[in-house]
Coordinates of C-alpha atoms in Angstrom, one line a residue:
X1 CA 98.0 119.1 107.2
X2 CA 100.3 117.4 110.5
X3 CA 100.8 114.4 111.8
X4 CA 97.9 114.3 114.0
X5 CA 95.2 114.9 111.1
X6 CA 97.2 112.0 108.9
X7 CA 96.9 109.7 112.4
X8 CA 93.1 110.1 112.4
X9 CA 92.9 109.9 108.5
X10 CA 94.9 106.3 109.0
X11 CA 92.2 105.6 111.9
X12 CA 89.2 106.3 110.2
X13 CA 90.3 104.4 107.0
X14 CA 91.0 101.5 109.1
X15 CA 94.4 101.4 107.8
X16 CA 96.2 101.8 111.5
X17 CA 94.4 100.7 114.5
X18 CA 97.5 99.6 117.4
X19 CA 98.8 102.4 119.6
X20 CA 102.1 101.1 119.3
X21 CA 102.1 102.0 115.3
X22 CA 100.1 105.6 115.8
X23 CA 103.6 105.8 118.7
X24 CA 105.7 105.9 115.9
X25 CA 103.7 108.1 113.6
X26 CA 104.5 110.5 115.9
X27 CA 107.7 110.0 116.8
X28 CA 108.6 109.8 113.3
X29 CA 107.6 113.0 111.7
X30 CA 107.0 111.9 107.6
X31 CA 107.7 115.7 106.0
X32 CA 111.8 114.7 107.2
X33 CA 111.9 111.8 104.4
X34 CA 110.6 114.2 101.9
X35 CA 112.9 115.5 99.4
X36 CA 113.2 119.0 98.2
X37 CA 111.5 118.6 95.0
X38 CA 109.0 115.3 94.0
X39 CA 106.1 114.0 92.1
X40 CA 102.8 112.8 94.1
X41 CA 101.1 109.9 92.9
X42 CA 96.8 110.4 94.7
X43 CA 95.7 106.6 95.3
X44 CA 92.3 106.8 93.1
X45 CA 90.5 110.2 92.4
X46 CA 92.9 112.9 91.5
X47 CA 95.8 113.9 88.9
X48 CA 99.3 113.7 89.9
X49 CA 101.3 116.6 90.4
X50 CA 105.0 118.2 91.5
X51 CA 105.8 119.0 95.0
X52 CA 108.3 121.9 95.3
X53 CA 109.2 122.7 98.9
X54 CA 111.1 126.1 97.8
X55 CA 108.5 127.3 95.2
X56 CA 105.6 126.1 97.1
X57 CA 106.2 125.4 100.5
X58 CA 102.6 125.2 101.8
X59 CA 101.8 122.3 99.0
X60 CA 104.7 120.4 99.6
X61 CA 104.0 119.8 103.3
X62 CA 100.5 119.4 102.6
X63 CA 101.5 116.6 100.8
X64 CA 103.7 115.1 103.3
X65 CA 101.1 114.6 105.7
X66 CA 99.0 113.7 103.2
X67 CA 98.0 109.5 101.6
X68 CA 99.7 109.8 98.6
X69 CA 102.6 108.2 97.0
X70 CA 106.0 110.3 96.1
X71 CA 108.0 109.3 94.1
X72 CA 111.5 110.1 94.4
X73 CA 113.4 108.5 91.7
X74 CA 112.5 107.7 88.1
X75 CA 114.5 105.2 85.8
X76 CA 116.8 104.4 88.0
X77 CA 117.9 107.8 89.2
X78 CA 118.6 109.0 85.2
X79 CA 115.5 111.2 85.2
X80 CA 113.6 113.6 87.4
X81 CA 111.7 112.8 89.7
X82 CA 109.6 116.3 89.6
X83 CA 108.8 116.4 86.2
X84 CA 106.3 113.1 85.9
X85 CA 108.4 111.5 83.2
X86 CA 109.9 108.3 83.3
X87 CA 109.6 105.4 85.0
X88 CA 109.3 105.2 88.8
X89 CA 112.0 103.2 90.5
X90 CA 111.8 104.8 94.2
X91 CA 109.2 105.9 96.5
X92 CA 107.8 107.4 99.6
X93 CA 104.7 104.9 99.8
X94 CA 101.7 106.5 101.0
X95 CA 101.2 106.1 104.5
X96 CA 97.6 104.2 104.3
X97 CA 99.8 101.2 102.3
X98 CA 102.5 101.4 105.1
X99 CA 101.0 101.2 108.0
X100 CA 98.3 98.6 106.5
X101 CA 101.7 96.6 106.1
X102 CA 103.1 97.6 109.1
X103 CA 100.2 96.1 111.3
X104 CA 100.1 92.8 109.4
X105 CA 103.6 92.6 109.7
X106 CA 102.4 92.7 113.5
X107 CA 106.6 92.4 114.9
X108 CA 106.4 91.4 118.6
X109 CA 108.8 93.8 121.2
X110 CA 112.2 91.5 121.2
X111 CA 111.9 91.1 116.7
X112 CA 114.4 91.6 114.6
X113 CA 113.3 92.6 111.6
X114 CA 115.3 92.7 108.2
X115 CA 113.6 95.5 105.6
X116 CA 114.1 94.4 101.8
X117 CA 114.0 98.5 100.4
X118 CA 115.0 101.5 102.3
X119 CA 113.8 103.7 99.8
X120 CA 113.6 107.3 101.8
X121 CA 114.1 105.4 104.9
X122 CA 110.3 106.6 106.6
X123 CA 109.5 102.7 107.1
X124 CA 113.1 101.8 109.1
X125 CA 112.6 104.7 111.2
X126 CA 109.0 103.5 112.4
X127 CA 110.3 100.0 112.6
X128 CA 113.1 101.2 114.6
X129 CA 110.8 103.6 116.8
X130 CA 109.0 100.4 117.9
X131 CA 111.7 97.8 117.6
X132 CA 114.7 100.0 118.0
X133 CA 117.6 100.9 116.5
X134 CA 119.6 97.6 117.2
X135 CA 116.6 95.1 116.0
X136 CA 116.4 96.9 112.2
X137 CA 118.7 96.2 109.4
X138 CA 117.5 97.4 106.1
X139 CA 118.7 96.9 102.2
X140 CA 119.0 99.3 98.9
X141 CA 120.0 98.1 96.5
X142 CA 120.5 101.5 94.8
X143 CA 123.4 103.3 96.6
X144 CA 122.4 106.9 96.2
X145 CA 118.5 106.4 97.4
X146 CA 121.0 104.7 100.4
X147 CA 123.2 107.5 101.1
X148 CA 119.9 109.6 101.2
X149 CA 117.7 107.8 103.3
X150 CA 120.9 107.8 105.7
X151 CA 120.9 111.2 105.9
X152 CA 117.2 111.0 106.2
X153 CA 117.4 108.5 109.0
X154 CA 120.4 110.4 110.8
X155 CA 118.4 113.6 111.1
X156 CA 115.5 112.3 112.1
X157 CA 117.3 110.6 115.2
X158 CA 117.4 107.1 113.8
X159 CA 120.1 104.6 113.2
X160 CA 118.9 100.9 112.4
X161 CA 121.9 98.8 110.3
X162 CA 122.1 100.1 106.8
X163 CA 122.9 97.6 103.9
X164 CA 124.1 98.6 100.5
X165 CA 123.7 95.3 98.2
X166 CA 121.0 93.1 96.5
X167 CA 118.0 92.8 98.8
X168 CA 117.7 89.2 97.0
X169 CA 120.0 87.6 98.8
X170 CA 119.3 89.3 102.5
X171 CA 121.8 89.6 104.5
X172 CA 123.3 86.4 105.8
X173 CA 125.5 87.3 108.1
X174 CA 123.3 89.3 110.3
X175 CA 120.3 86.4 110.2
X176 CA 118.2 85.0 111.9
X177 CA 115.7 87.4 111.6
X178 CA 112.1 87.5 113.2
X179 CA 110.3 89.3 110.5
X180 CA 110.9 89.8 106.8
X181 CA 109.5 92.8 105.3
X182 CA 109.5 93.6 101.8
X183 CA 108.7 97.1 100.6
X184 CA 109.0 96.2 97.2
X185 CA 106.5 94.1 94.3
X186 CA 107.8 90.3 94.3
X187 CA 106.3 87.9 91.8
X188 CA 108.8 84.8 93.2
X189 CA 109.6 85.0 96.9
X190 CA 113.0 84.4 97.1
X191 CA 114.6 80.7 99.0
X192 CA 117.1 83.3 101.2
X193 CA 114.5 85.2 102.6
X194 CA 113.1 81.9 104.1
X195 CA 116.7 80.4 104.9
X196 CA 117.8 83.8 107.0
X197 CA 114.4 83.7 109.0
X198 CA 113.7 81.3 112.2
X199 CA 110.8 79.0 112.2
X200 CA 107.7 81.0 113.5
X201 CA 109.1 84.1 111.7
X202 CA 107.1 86.2 109.2
X203 CA 108.6 87.1 105.7
X204 CA 105.3 90.0 104.6
X205 CA 105.7 91.7 101.1
X206 CA 103.4 92.5 98.0
X207 CA 102.9 89.6 95.4
X208 CA 103.2 91.2 92.1
X209 CA 102.2 88.0 89.4
X210 CA 102.7 88.4 86.6
X211 CA 99.1 87.8 86.0
X212 CA 96.3 90.7 87.7
X213 CA 96.4 92.9 90.8
X214 CA 99.0 92.5 93.2
X215 CA 97.9 91.0 97.3
X216 CA 99.6 91.3 100.3
X217 CA 101.1 88.1 101.4
X218 CA 102.0 86.9 104.9
X219 CA 103.7 83.8 105.3
X220 CA 104.9 81.8 108.1
X221 CA 108.2 80.1 108.3
X222 CA 108.4 76.1 109.1
X223 CA 110.5 73.9 110.6
X224 CA 111.1 72.1 107.1
X225 CA 112.4 75.3 105.1
X226 CA 109.1 75.9 103.7
X227 CA 106.9 79.7 103.7
X228 CA 102.7 78.9 103.8
X229 CA 100.2 81.5 104.1
X230 CA 97.7 83.6 102.6
X231 CA 96.4 86.8 101.0
X232 CA 95.6 90.1 102.8
X233 CA 93.8 92.1 100.8
X234 CA 95.3 94.6 97.2
X235 CA 99.2 95.6 97.1
X236 CA 100.8 97.5 94.3
X237 CA 104.5 98.3 94.4
X238 CA 107.1 98.9 92.0
X239 CA 108.9 95.8 91.5
X240 CA 112.1 94.2 92.8
X241 CA 114.8 95.4 90.1
X242 CA 116.3 91.4 89.4
X243 CA 111.9 90.3 89.0
X244 CA 110.9 93.1 86.8
X245 CA 108.7 92.1 83.7
X246 CA 109.9 92.1 79.9
X247 CA 107.0 93.7 78.9
X248 CA 104.7 93.0 76.1
X249 CA 106.0 93.6 72.6
X250 CA 104.5 95.1 70.3
X251 CA 100.4 95.0 70.9
X252 CA 99.7 95.4 67.7
X253 CA 101.4 91.9 65.9
X254 CA 99.2 90.6 64.1
X255 CA 98.4 86.5 64.1
X256 CA 95.6 83.7 64.1
X257 CA 92.2 85.4 64.2
X258 CA 89.2 83.9 66.2
X259 CA 86.7 85.1 68.9
X260 CA 85.1 83.6 72.0
X261 CA 81.6 84.1 73.9
X262 CA 83.5 85.1 77.1
X263 CA 83.9 88.3 78.2
X264 CA 87.5 89.5 78.8
X265 CA 86.3 91.6 81.1
X266 CA 85.0 88.9 83.8
X267 CA 88.4 87.2 83.8
X268 CA 89.8 89.6 86.4
X269 CA 87.6 87.8 89.0
X270 CA 89.8 85.4 88.9
X271 CA 93.2 87.0 88.5
X272 CA 95.1 84.6 91.6
X273 CA 93.6 81.1 90.5
X274 CA 95.1 81.7 86.8
X275 CA 98.6 83.5 87.9
X276 CA 98.9 80.2 89.6
X277 CA 97.7 77.9 87.0
X278 CA 99.7 80.0 84.7
X279 CA 102.3 81.5 86.5
X280 CA 104.4 82.9 83.5
X281 CA 102.2 84.9 81.6
X282 CA 101.7 88.2 81.7
X283 CA 98.5 89.7 81.5
X284 CA 96.8 93.6 81.8
X285 CA 94.3 95.7 80.1
X286 CA 95.5 98.0 77.5
X287 CA 94.4 99.9 74.2
X288 CA 94.9 99.0 71.2
X289 CA 94.4 100.5 68.0
X290 CA 91.3 102.0 69.8
X291 CA 90.2 99.4 71.7
X292 CA 90.5 98.1 75.0
X293 CA 91.6 95.2 75.5
X294 CA 93.4 91.9 77.9
X295 CA 96.3 91.8 76.5
X296 CA 98.7 88.4 77.6
X297 CA 102.7 87.4 76.8
X298 CA 104.8 85.2 78.2
X299 CA 107.8 85.6 80.2
X300 CA 109.9 83.9 77.6
X301 CA 108.7 86.1 74.7
X302 CA 107.7 83.3 72.6
X303 CA 103.8 84.2 72.8
X304 CA 101.3 87.0 72.8
X305 CA 97.6 87.4 72.4
X306 CA 95.1 89.8 72.3
X307 CA 91.6 90.2 72.8
X308 CA 89.5 93.5 73.1
X309 CA 85.9 94.1 74.6
X310 CA 83.2 96.3 73.4
X311 CA 79.7 96.9 75.1
X312 CA 77.2 95.2 74.2
X313 CA 79.0 92.4 72.1
X314 CA 77.7 89.4 71.1
X315 CA 81.5 88.3 71.1
X316 CA 84.4 89.1 71.4
X317 CA 87.6 88.9 68.5
X318 CA 90.8 87.1 70.0
X319 CA 94.1 87.5 68.2
X320 CA 97.3 85.0 69.0
X321 CA 100.6 84.3 68.3
X322 CA 103.5 82.6 69.0
X323 CA 104.2 78.9 69.8
X324 CA 101.5 79.0 72.5
X325 CA 97.4 80.5 72.5
X326 CA 97.4 82.5 75.5
X327 CA 93.7 83.0 75.3
X328 CA 92.8 79.4 75.1
X329 CA 95.3 78.4 77.9
X330 CA 93.9 81.9 80.2
X331 CA 90.3 80.9 79.1
X332 CA 90.9 77.1 80.3
X333 CA 92.1 78.6 83.8
X334 CA 89.0 80.6 84.1
X335 CA 86.3 77.8 83.6
X336 CA 88.4 75.5 85.8
X337 CA 87.9 78.7 88.4
X338 CA 84.2 78.9 87.4
X339 CA 84.1 75.2 87.8
X340 CA 85.1 75.4 91.6
X341 CA 82.6 77.9 92.1
X342 CA 84.6 80.7 92.0
X343 CA 86.5 81.3 94.8
X344 CA 87.0 84.4 96.5
X345 CA 90.7 86.1 96.6
X346 CA 90.7 85.4 100.6
X347 CA 90.5 81.4 99.9
X348 CA 93.8 81.3 97.9
X349 CA 97.3 81.3 99.4
X350 CA 101.3 80.7 99.0
X351 CA 103.3 78.2 99.6
X352 CA 107.5 78.1 98.7
X353 CA 110.6 75.7 99.5
X354 CA 113.1 74.5 97.5
X355 CA 110.4 72.3 95.6
X356 CA 108.8 76.0 94.6
X357 CA 106.5 77.8 95.0
X358 CA 102.6 77.2 94.3
X359 CA 99.2 78.6 94.7
X360 CA 96.6 77.0 96.9
X361 CA 92.9 76.6 97.2
X362 CA 91.2 76.6 100.6
X363 CA 94.5 74.1 102.5
X364 CA 98.2 74.3 101.5
X365 CA 98.0 70.8 100.7
X366 CA 95.3 71.5 97.4
X367 CA 97.9 73.2 95.6
X368 CA 97.8 74.2 91.6

């Protein structure tokens, strides 16, 4: 594929809409940011596969202009990203995901942008092409990733402000910013990003709650130190390093056994509401002892639960233990959502400020 073919694909998918970002796509060839060896992860259909510029240059070039994510680091640099093994810790995001976020960011010609998470440097280059180098600051926590990004950007002809440091702290010495563009998953929005954004500015990030799927969150900074906004479609990103999940622990632990008539597969439809009511509860689908289960744990590591399901069952087994009864809490939160009329995800949003972070329904004053 070529840039032209990729642009056409993104226009057909609806991810690319504006001429400004189309021009940026042509100005920043993606292959300049693809490492020689890496691991490709198609979204949805298709198995992951290795690319190697020297062993198979045609496949490598094809991947560079396909709408696929390319893993560029695993295990914080300890593993081989081309092996397909280890935890992915840095990547060149799929073009559709990148462009849809940039379209939602909607910077104006004069805006100053802070990017959290430089990665390969491709998004920083797109922003620089759109706004000019001097209006773009990008911060990367990993010095080896940052070093490679600097080389990629230089070879592509761009020179945004690059900072090596903890992105959670932002870059206060270069504030204020008009836009904060976050390229890693965030569960709790750091106040530093709000403080470094001028009133009326936008903080755009992948909200990755402990329970359920991630969403694009676009918040506008108010004059009283808060940021308020809505969710805009799905998002799935590697987490900000300081906010990585503690995990579920032993999924096969014994505990109190009960049964429920609530199908655990149904609960997913209320994921934003449940995340808002139970922000410290982790939830995901896993296979335990050969059965597909909704597994739960609290971030403090005090409690856990699992509820398995089988097609055609009248009720479903629950096993839970610890200080809290997490399945009971999740079931109550789900039924509360049902009592609200099963509102869709587009009716929810976030408000963040010194008093904390809260999910709201229909209006910011109606928090959970």
